[in-house]
Short mmCIF file of C-alpha atoms and ligand atoms in Angstrom, two decimals:
data_model
loop_
_atom_site.label_atom_id
_atom_site.label_comp_id
_atom_site.label_asym_id
_atom_site.label_seq_id
_atom_site.Cartn_x
_atom_site.Cartn_y
_atom_site.Cartn_z
CA MET A 48 6.34 15.39 21.40
CA LYS A 49 7.30 11.56 20.63
CA ALA A 50 8.51 10.22 17.66
CA ALA A 51 9.97 6.86 17.18
CA LEU A 52 13.24 7.42 14.71
CA PHE A 53 14.72 4.61 12.74
CA ASP A 54 18.37 5.33 13.72
CA GLN A 55 20.01 2.31 12.06
CA ILE A 56 19.14 -0.71 10.26
CA ASN A 57 16.58 -3.10 12.77
CA SER A 58 16.96 -0.21 15.07
CA MET A 59 13.52 2.66 16.75
CA LYS A 60 14.49 4.96 19.22
CA ILE A 61 11.79 6.55 20.78
CA ILE A 62 12.98 10.54 20.89
CA ASN A 63 11.51 13.19 22.41
CA LYS A 64 11.04 16.21 19.87
CA GLU A 65 9.66 19.55 19.13
CA ASN A 66 6.60 19.96 17.62
CA PRO A 67 6.62 20.41 13.65
CA GLU A 68 5.37 23.86 12.82
CA ILE A 69 3.31 24.17 9.75
CA ASN A 70 3.25 26.57 6.90
CA ASP A 71 0.11 29.33 5.65
CA ASN A 72 -0.19 26.17 3.56
CA ASP A 73 0.10 23.19 5.78
CA VAL A 74 -2.06 21.91 8.37
CA LEU A 75 -0.40 20.29 11.60
CA ILE A 76 -2.34 16.41 12.24
CA LYS A 77 -2.64 15.10 15.45
CA ILE A 78 -1.88 11.37 14.21
CA ILE A 79 -4.15 8.46 15.75
CA THR A 80 -3.07 5.59 14.78
CA THR A 81 -0.21 4.43 11.51
CA GLY A 82 0.24 1.07 9.77
CA ILE A 83 3.21 -0.45 9.28
CA CYS A 84 3.69 -0.75 5.13
CA GLY A 85 5.80 -3.63 3.92
CA SER A 86 8.20 -0.91 2.11
CA GLU A 87 9.23 -0.11 5.88
CA ILE A 88 9.79 -3.23 6.54
CA HIS A 89 12.46 -3.79 3.81
CA ALA A 90 13.25 0.13 4.90
CA TYR A 91 14.06 -1.71 8.70
CA ASN A 92 15.96 -4.18 6.96
CA GLY A 93 17.95 -1.94 4.86
CA ALA A 94 16.97 -3.47 1.39
CA HIS A 95 14.67 -0.29 0.59
CA PRO A 96 15.79 1.77 -2.67
CA PHE A 97 14.92 5.33 -0.42
CA ARG A 98 13.56 4.75 2.88
CA LYS A 99 16.99 4.79 4.91
CA PRO A 100 18.15 6.10 8.28
CA PRO A 101 17.91 7.94 10.01
CA SER A 102 14.30 9.10 9.43
CA ILE A 103 11.03 8.97 10.89
CA LEU A 104 8.72 6.10 8.89
CA GLY A 105 5.35 6.29 8.73
CA HIS A 106 2.85 7.52 5.76
CA GLU A 107 -0.19 5.05 6.33
CA LEU A 108 -1.96 7.15 9.01
CA VAL A 109 -5.89 8.40 10.55
CA GLY A 110 -5.49 11.43 13.11
CA LYS A 111 -7.67 14.61 13.34
CA ILE A 112 -6.56 18.35 12.15
CA GLU A 113 -5.04 19.83 15.20
CA GLU A 114 -4.53 23.32 13.31
CA VAL A 115 -4.90 24.82 10.01
CA GLY A 116 -2.21 27.80 7.99
CA GLU A 117 -3.53 30.74 7.08
CA ASN A 118 -3.82 30.16 3.28
CA VAL A 119 -5.76 27.11 3.97
CA GLN A 120 -9.29 26.15 3.12
CA GLY A 121 -11.79 23.58 3.56
CA PHE A 122 -10.07 22.01 6.77
CA HIS A 123 -10.94 22.93 10.14
CA PRO A 124 -9.57 21.53 13.27
CA GLY A 125 -11.20 18.54 14.85
CA ASP A 126 -11.49 17.23 11.26
CA TYR A 127 -11.09 13.79 11.09
CA VAL A 128 -8.36 13.21 7.34
CA THR A 129 -5.43 11.09 6.47
CA VAL A 130 -3.23 11.88 3.79
CA GLU A 131 -1.51 11.02 0.60
CA PRO A 132 1.74 10.43 1.24
CA HIS A 133 3.81 12.40 -2.02
CA TYR A 134 3.66 14.98 -3.58
CA GLY A 135 5.40 16.37 -6.97
CA CYS A 136 7.76 18.89 -7.95
CA LYS A 137 5.32 20.51 -10.54
CA GLN A 138 7.61 21.19 -12.76
CA CYS A 139 9.03 18.71 -14.50
CA VAL A 140 6.83 16.63 -17.70
CA HIS A 141 5.41 14.05 -14.82
CA CYS A 142 3.90 16.89 -12.91
CA GLN A 143 2.63 18.73 -15.94
CA ASN A 144 0.91 15.28 -17.05
CA GLY A 145 -0.56 14.52 -13.70
CA ASP A 146 1.86 11.57 -12.85
CA TYR A 147 2.95 13.04 -9.96
CA HIS A 148 4.05 10.19 -8.00
CA LEU A 149 6.76 9.08 -11.18
CA CYS A 150 7.66 12.81 -10.44
CA ASP A 151 11.99 12.50 -9.87
CA ASN A 152 12.14 15.16 -7.35
CA LYS A 153 8.82 13.97 -5.89
CA THR A 154 8.51 14.84 -1.77
CA VAL A 155 7.87 11.46 0.12
CA LEU A 156 6.33 11.47 3.27
CA GLY A 157 8.26 8.80 6.32
CA THR A 158 11.94 10.08 4.74
CA GLU A 159 13.87 12.95 6.05
CA LYS A 160 12.36 15.36 3.55
CA TRP A 161 9.13 15.28 4.98
CA GLU A 162 8.95 13.13 8.52
CA GLY A 163 6.54 10.36 8.76
CA ALA A 164 3.91 9.34 10.93
CA PHE A 165 5.16 7.12 13.43
CA ALA A 166 5.08 9.98 15.79
CA GLU A 167 2.36 12.24 17.85
CA TYR A 168 1.91 15.18 15.25
CA LEU A 169 2.65 15.28 11.49
CA THR A 170 2.50 18.69 9.34
CA ALA A 171 1.21 18.26 6.11
CA PRO A 172 0.39 20.62 2.62
CA ALA A 173 -3.47 20.75 2.68
CA SER A 174 -3.40 19.74 -0.93
CA THR A 175 -2.36 16.02 0.56
CA VAL A 176 -4.72 15.55 2.86
CA TYR A 177 -8.12 13.87 2.61
CA LYS A 178 -11.14 14.03 4.92
CA ILE A 179 -12.45 10.41 6.31
CA PRO A 180 -16.63 9.81 6.78
CA GLY A 181 -16.95 10.66 10.13
CA ASP A 182 -18.51 6.93 10.43
CA ILE A 183 -15.81 5.33 9.19
CA PRO A 184 -13.59 2.98 12.56
CA TYR A 185 -9.93 4.51 12.49
CA HIS A 186 -8.32 0.97 12.31
CA VAL A 187 -10.18 0.77 8.89
CA GLY A 188 -9.57 4.54 7.45
CA VAL A 189 -5.90 4.14 8.07
CA LEU A 190 -6.08 1.33 4.85
CA THR A 191 -6.68 4.25 2.79
CA GLU A 192 -3.36 4.45 1.28
CA PRO A 193 -2.53 0.55 0.92
CA LEU A 194 -5.79 0.44 -0.54
CA ALA A 195 -5.16 3.39 -2.91
CA VAL A 196 -1.95 1.00 -4.22
CA GLY A 197 -4.13 -1.44 -5.16
CA VAL A 198 -7.05 0.35 -6.58
CA HIS A 199 -4.32 2.11 -9.29
CA ALA A 200 -2.83 -1.12 -10.06
CA VAL A 201 -5.93 -2.37 -11.21
CA LYS A 202 -6.96 0.55 -12.66
CA LEU A 203 -3.41 0.39 -15.21
CA GLY A 204 -5.19 -3.41 -15.28
CA GLN A 205 -8.34 -2.08 -17.34
CA ILE A 206 -10.19 -4.88 -15.53
CA LYS A 207 -13.12 -5.14 -17.04
CA LYS A 208 -16.78 -6.85 -15.77
CA GLY A 209 -16.50 -10.55 -15.45
CA ASP A 210 -12.65 -11.21 -15.82
CA LYS A 211 -10.58 -13.44 -14.62
CA ILE A 212 -7.56 -12.36 -12.68
CA ALA A 213 -4.89 -13.86 -10.23
CA VAL A 214 -3.23 -11.82 -7.48
CA LEU A 215 0.06 -13.90 -6.57
CA GLY A 216 0.84 -13.19 -2.92
CA ALA A 217 -1.95 -12.38 -0.13
CA GLY A 218 -0.27 -9.80 2.04
CA PRO A 219 -1.48 -7.16 2.66
CA ILE A 220 -0.92 -5.68 -0.73
CA GLY A 221 -3.20 -8.63 -2.09
CA LEU A 222 -5.81 -8.67 -0.35
CA LEU A 223 -5.88 -4.80 -1.29
CA VAL A 224 -5.77 -5.81 -4.33
CA ALA A 225 -8.05 -7.98 -4.88
CA VAL A 226 -10.52 -5.67 -2.80
CA ALA A 227 -10.00 -3.32 -5.37
CA ALA A 228 -10.65 -6.08 -8.02
CA LYS A 229 -13.33 -6.85 -7.49
CA HIS A 230 -14.61 -3.51 -6.83
CA ALA A 231 -14.17 -2.56 -10.37
CA GLY A 232 -16.01 -5.97 -11.63
CA ALA A 233 -13.37 -9.26 -11.62
CA GLU A 234 -15.58 -12.34 -11.55
CA VAL A 235 -12.80 -14.76 -10.87
CA ILE A 236 -9.75 -13.45 -7.95
CA CYS A 237 -7.70 -16.19 -7.28
CA ILE A 238 -5.28 -15.67 -5.42
CA THR A 239 -2.21 -17.35 -3.51
CA ASP A 240 0.33 -17.36 -0.45
CA ALA A 241 2.28 -19.30 1.82
CA ILE A 242 0.04 -18.76 4.93
CA ASP A 243 -3.02 -20.47 5.41
CA HIS A 244 -4.90 -17.73 7.48
CA ASN A 245 -3.95 -14.85 4.85
CA LEU A 246 -6.66 -17.56 2.08
CA GLU A 247 -9.01 -17.25 4.52
CA THR A 248 -9.12 -13.45 4.97
CA SER A 249 -8.76 -13.49 1.47
CA LYS A 250 -12.08 -14.88 1.11
CA GLN A 251 -13.64 -12.74 3.24
CA LEU A 252 -12.84 -9.88 1.12
CA GLY A 253 -13.72 -11.52 -2.31
CA ALA A 254 -11.50 -13.88 -3.25
CA THR A 255 -13.25 -16.79 -5.15
CA ASP A 256 -9.82 -18.97 -5.18
CA THR A 257 -7.41 -19.33 -2.65
CA LEU A 258 -4.42 -21.52 -3.24
CA ASN A 259 -1.82 -22.47 -0.87
CA VAL A 260 1.48 -22.61 -2.65
CA LYS A 261 2.93 -25.53 -0.40
CA GLU A 262 0.51 -27.10 -1.64
CA VAL A 263 -1.10 -26.46 -4.71
CA SER A 264 0.88 -25.53 -8.05
CA ILE A 265 -0.92 -22.40 -9.17
CA VAL A 266 0.21 -22.86 -13.17
CA ASP A 267 -1.39 -26.44 -13.05
CA TYR A 268 -4.46 -25.22 -11.02
CA ILE A 269 -5.50 -22.57 -13.26
CA ASP A 270 -4.32 -24.69 -16.19
CA GLU A 271 -6.82 -27.55 -15.14
CA THR A 272 -9.28 -25.02 -14.12
CA TYR A 273 -9.94 -21.97 -16.40
CA GLY A 274 -7.09 -22.44 -18.71
CA LYS A 275 -5.67 -18.73 -18.22
CA VAL A 276 -6.47 -15.63 -16.56
CA ASP A 277 -6.50 -12.45 -17.95
CA GLN A 278 -4.27 -10.32 -15.67
CA VAL A 279 -2.27 -11.31 -12.95
CA TYR A 280 -0.90 -9.57 -10.44
CA VAL A 281 2.63 -9.72 -8.60
CA THR A 282 2.56 -8.60 -4.70
CA VAL A 283 5.74 -11.08 -4.07
CA GLY A 284 8.72 -9.86 -5.73
CA LEU A 285 10.34 -13.32 -6.56
CA GLN A 286 11.76 -15.75 -9.17
CA SER A 287 8.82 -18.08 -9.18
CA THR A 288 6.07 -15.44 -8.47
CA MET A 289 7.58 -14.14 -11.86
CA ASN A 290 7.83 -17.44 -13.77
CA ASP A 291 4.31 -18.72 -12.07
CA ALA A 292 2.47 -15.30 -13.65
CA LEU A 293 4.68 -15.88 -17.22
CA GLN A 294 2.75 -19.30 -17.15
CA ILE A 295 -0.67 -18.38 -16.55
CA VAL A 296 -1.44 -15.46 -18.52
CA LYS A 297 -3.43 -15.47 -21.71
CA LYS A 298 -2.04 -13.91 -24.30
CA LYS A 299 -2.28 -10.18 -24.53
CA GLY A 300 -2.50 -10.60 -21.66
CA LYS A 301 -1.59 -8.47 -18.36
CA ILE A 302 0.82 -8.54 -15.50
CA ILE A 303 1.30 -5.26 -13.13
CA SER A 304 3.83 -6.22 -10.54
CA ILE A 305 4.01 -4.28 -7.10
CA ALA A 306 6.35 -6.11 -5.66
CA ILE A 307 9.80 -5.22 -3.80
CA PHE A 308 11.87 -7.65 -5.92
CA GLU A 309 15.06 -7.70 -3.70
CA GLU A 310 17.10 -9.82 -5.65
CA ASP A 311 17.13 -9.62 -10.35
CA ILE A 312 15.22 -12.25 -11.27
CA LYS A 313 15.16 -13.42 -15.09
CA VAL A 314 12.25 -13.22 -17.71
CA ASP A 315 11.61 -15.40 -20.48
CA PHE A 316 10.83 -12.44 -23.37
CA ASN A 317 10.88 -14.72 -25.87
CA HIS A 318 7.70 -16.35 -24.11
CA VAL A 319 6.32 -12.26 -23.83
CA PHE A 320 7.13 -11.53 -27.64
CA ILE A 321 5.56 -14.53 -28.88
CA SER A 322 2.41 -14.03 -26.90
CA GLU A 323 2.38 -10.18 -26.33
CA ILE A 324 2.19 -10.06 -23.12
CA GLN A 325 2.53 -6.82 -21.18
CA ILE A 326 4.67 -6.69 -17.97
CA LEU A 327 3.47 -3.51 -16.26
CA GLY A 328 5.07 -2.02 -13.16
CA SER A 329 2.11 -0.13 -10.79
CA SER A 330 3.80 2.47 -8.32
CA MET A 331 1.98 4.27 -5.17
CA TYR A 332 -1.49 6.26 -6.57
CA VAL A 333 -2.45 9.57 -7.43
CA LYS A 334 -5.52 11.43 -6.24
CA GLU A 335 -8.83 10.04 -8.37
CA ASP A 336 -6.89 6.73 -6.33
CA PHE A 337 -6.91 7.66 -2.99
CA GLU A 338 -10.70 9.32 -3.84
CA GLN A 339 -11.70 5.96 -4.94
CA ALA A 340 -9.75 4.13 -2.09
CA ILE A 341 -11.96 6.10 0.59
CA ASP A 342 -15.39 5.41 -1.84
CA ILE A 343 -14.66 1.67 -1.55
CA ILE A 344 -13.70 1.75 2.12
CA SER A 345 -17.17 4.13 2.48
CA GLU A 346 -19.50 1.32 0.40
CA ARG A 347 -17.28 -1.94 2.20
CA GLY A 348 -15.09 -0.80 5.32
CA ASP A 349 -16.60 -3.47 7.90
CA GLN A 350 -15.43 -5.96 5.30
CA LEU A 351 -12.28 -4.57 5.92
CA GLU A 352 -11.94 -4.72 9.88
CA ILE A 353 -10.34 -8.10 9.78
CA LEU A 354 -7.18 -7.14 8.17
CA THR A 355 -6.06 -4.31 10.85
CA LYS A 356 -6.73 -7.18 14.28
CA HIS A 357 -3.03 -6.14 15.15
CA THR A 358 -1.88 -3.01 17.52
CA PHE A 359 1.29 -1.82 19.42
CA PRO A 360 1.63 1.13 20.91
CA LEU A 361 4.61 4.13 19.77
CA GLN A 362 7.01 2.75 22.41
CA ASP A 363 6.63 -1.34 21.65
CA ILE A 364 7.06 -0.20 17.69
CA GLU A 365 10.04 -2.19 17.25
CA LEU A 366 7.76 -5.25 18.58
CA ALA A 367 5.11 -3.88 16.27
CA MET A 368 7.83 -4.33 12.88
CA ASP A 369 8.32 -7.72 13.78
CA ALA A 370 5.26 -8.12 13.99
CA ALA A 371 4.58 -7.10 10.76
CA ALA A 372 7.49 -9.04 9.76
CA THR A 373 6.85 -12.30 11.05
CA LYS A 374 3.27 -12.07 10.67
CA LYS A 375 3.21 -13.47 13.81
CA ASP A 376 -0.47 -14.76 15.36
CA GLY A 377 -2.36 -14.16 11.83
CA ALA A 378 -0.81 -10.37 11.99
CA ILE A 379 -1.71 -9.05 8.48
CA LYS A 380 -1.55 -5.68 8.82
CA VAL A 381 -0.36 -4.42 12.11
CA LEU A 382 -0.81 -0.51 14.02
CA VAL A 383 1.09 1.74 16.24
CA ASP A 384 -1.27 3.64 18.37
CA LEU A 385 -0.65 7.47 19.32
ZN1 LIG B 421 3.17 2.56 2.17
ZN1 LIG B 422 7.87 16.67 -11.07
#
């Protein structure tokens, strides 16, 4: 099969390799399309904690089952599926508590241990595989994984009907946090970005207030319009976004960080302490988040089509990585077709 090997920083090579073999509990999936994740752009630039070369990246995928292992039940060749791209050791305290996303020994798709979906075929334990309803187009089904990131963050934020929230950053994760927040009943979703096209897109997905950070200060805007917000979702890892979050969140409010910070930042912990602000990290998702993401896609998938307008064939994966990194031509979630 053909695969894109991430052989060194800023380089992907198309290689030919053996099709992966399945064990009794696995399925073999023929990949249809794979999304490029922000974490892979960080990896490509050499700035990701565990996604390193040499490896085959790619963990946001849809495909069709080609073959099932002997012990696998409930899946058949031809099933339209996606994969939850991690599983735990099943032994540690986190796994035993159902928090396998926090397992120190978890296996993550798109690493040396479990080769990723920028390839024609992929093996996956059947326990990580989810069927997607047949009427959902491939370029929408492929959003299940990043939407699950948003669903998990919103779950940690404990959004209640009528809440006012801010989402800092309208890239794919920020936009999908907005989708999950809308679904959870948020009344005000104020989203920021430096790119007008992303802000336009966010309106179509349910954001109520959009601010271009080059033109408007979110601190002033929130102060004048709402006073404070109940939660802030930080999807861009910068000193300035964390400063803004601390200033716009209400007392006892929550800041949920879903960002990779490439540099250390300062946080005013006296303000955190005096105002009883909760700062939470949100990392990936678990099964129920994945299932909820599929439910949301089933309900409002047609709205999500605007996110995946940019598609490249596998042999042009370096161009695809560049489009995803630079967001050129209005690219939001870039797909690699297999
Ligand atoms: Zn991802
Ligand atoms: Zn574990």
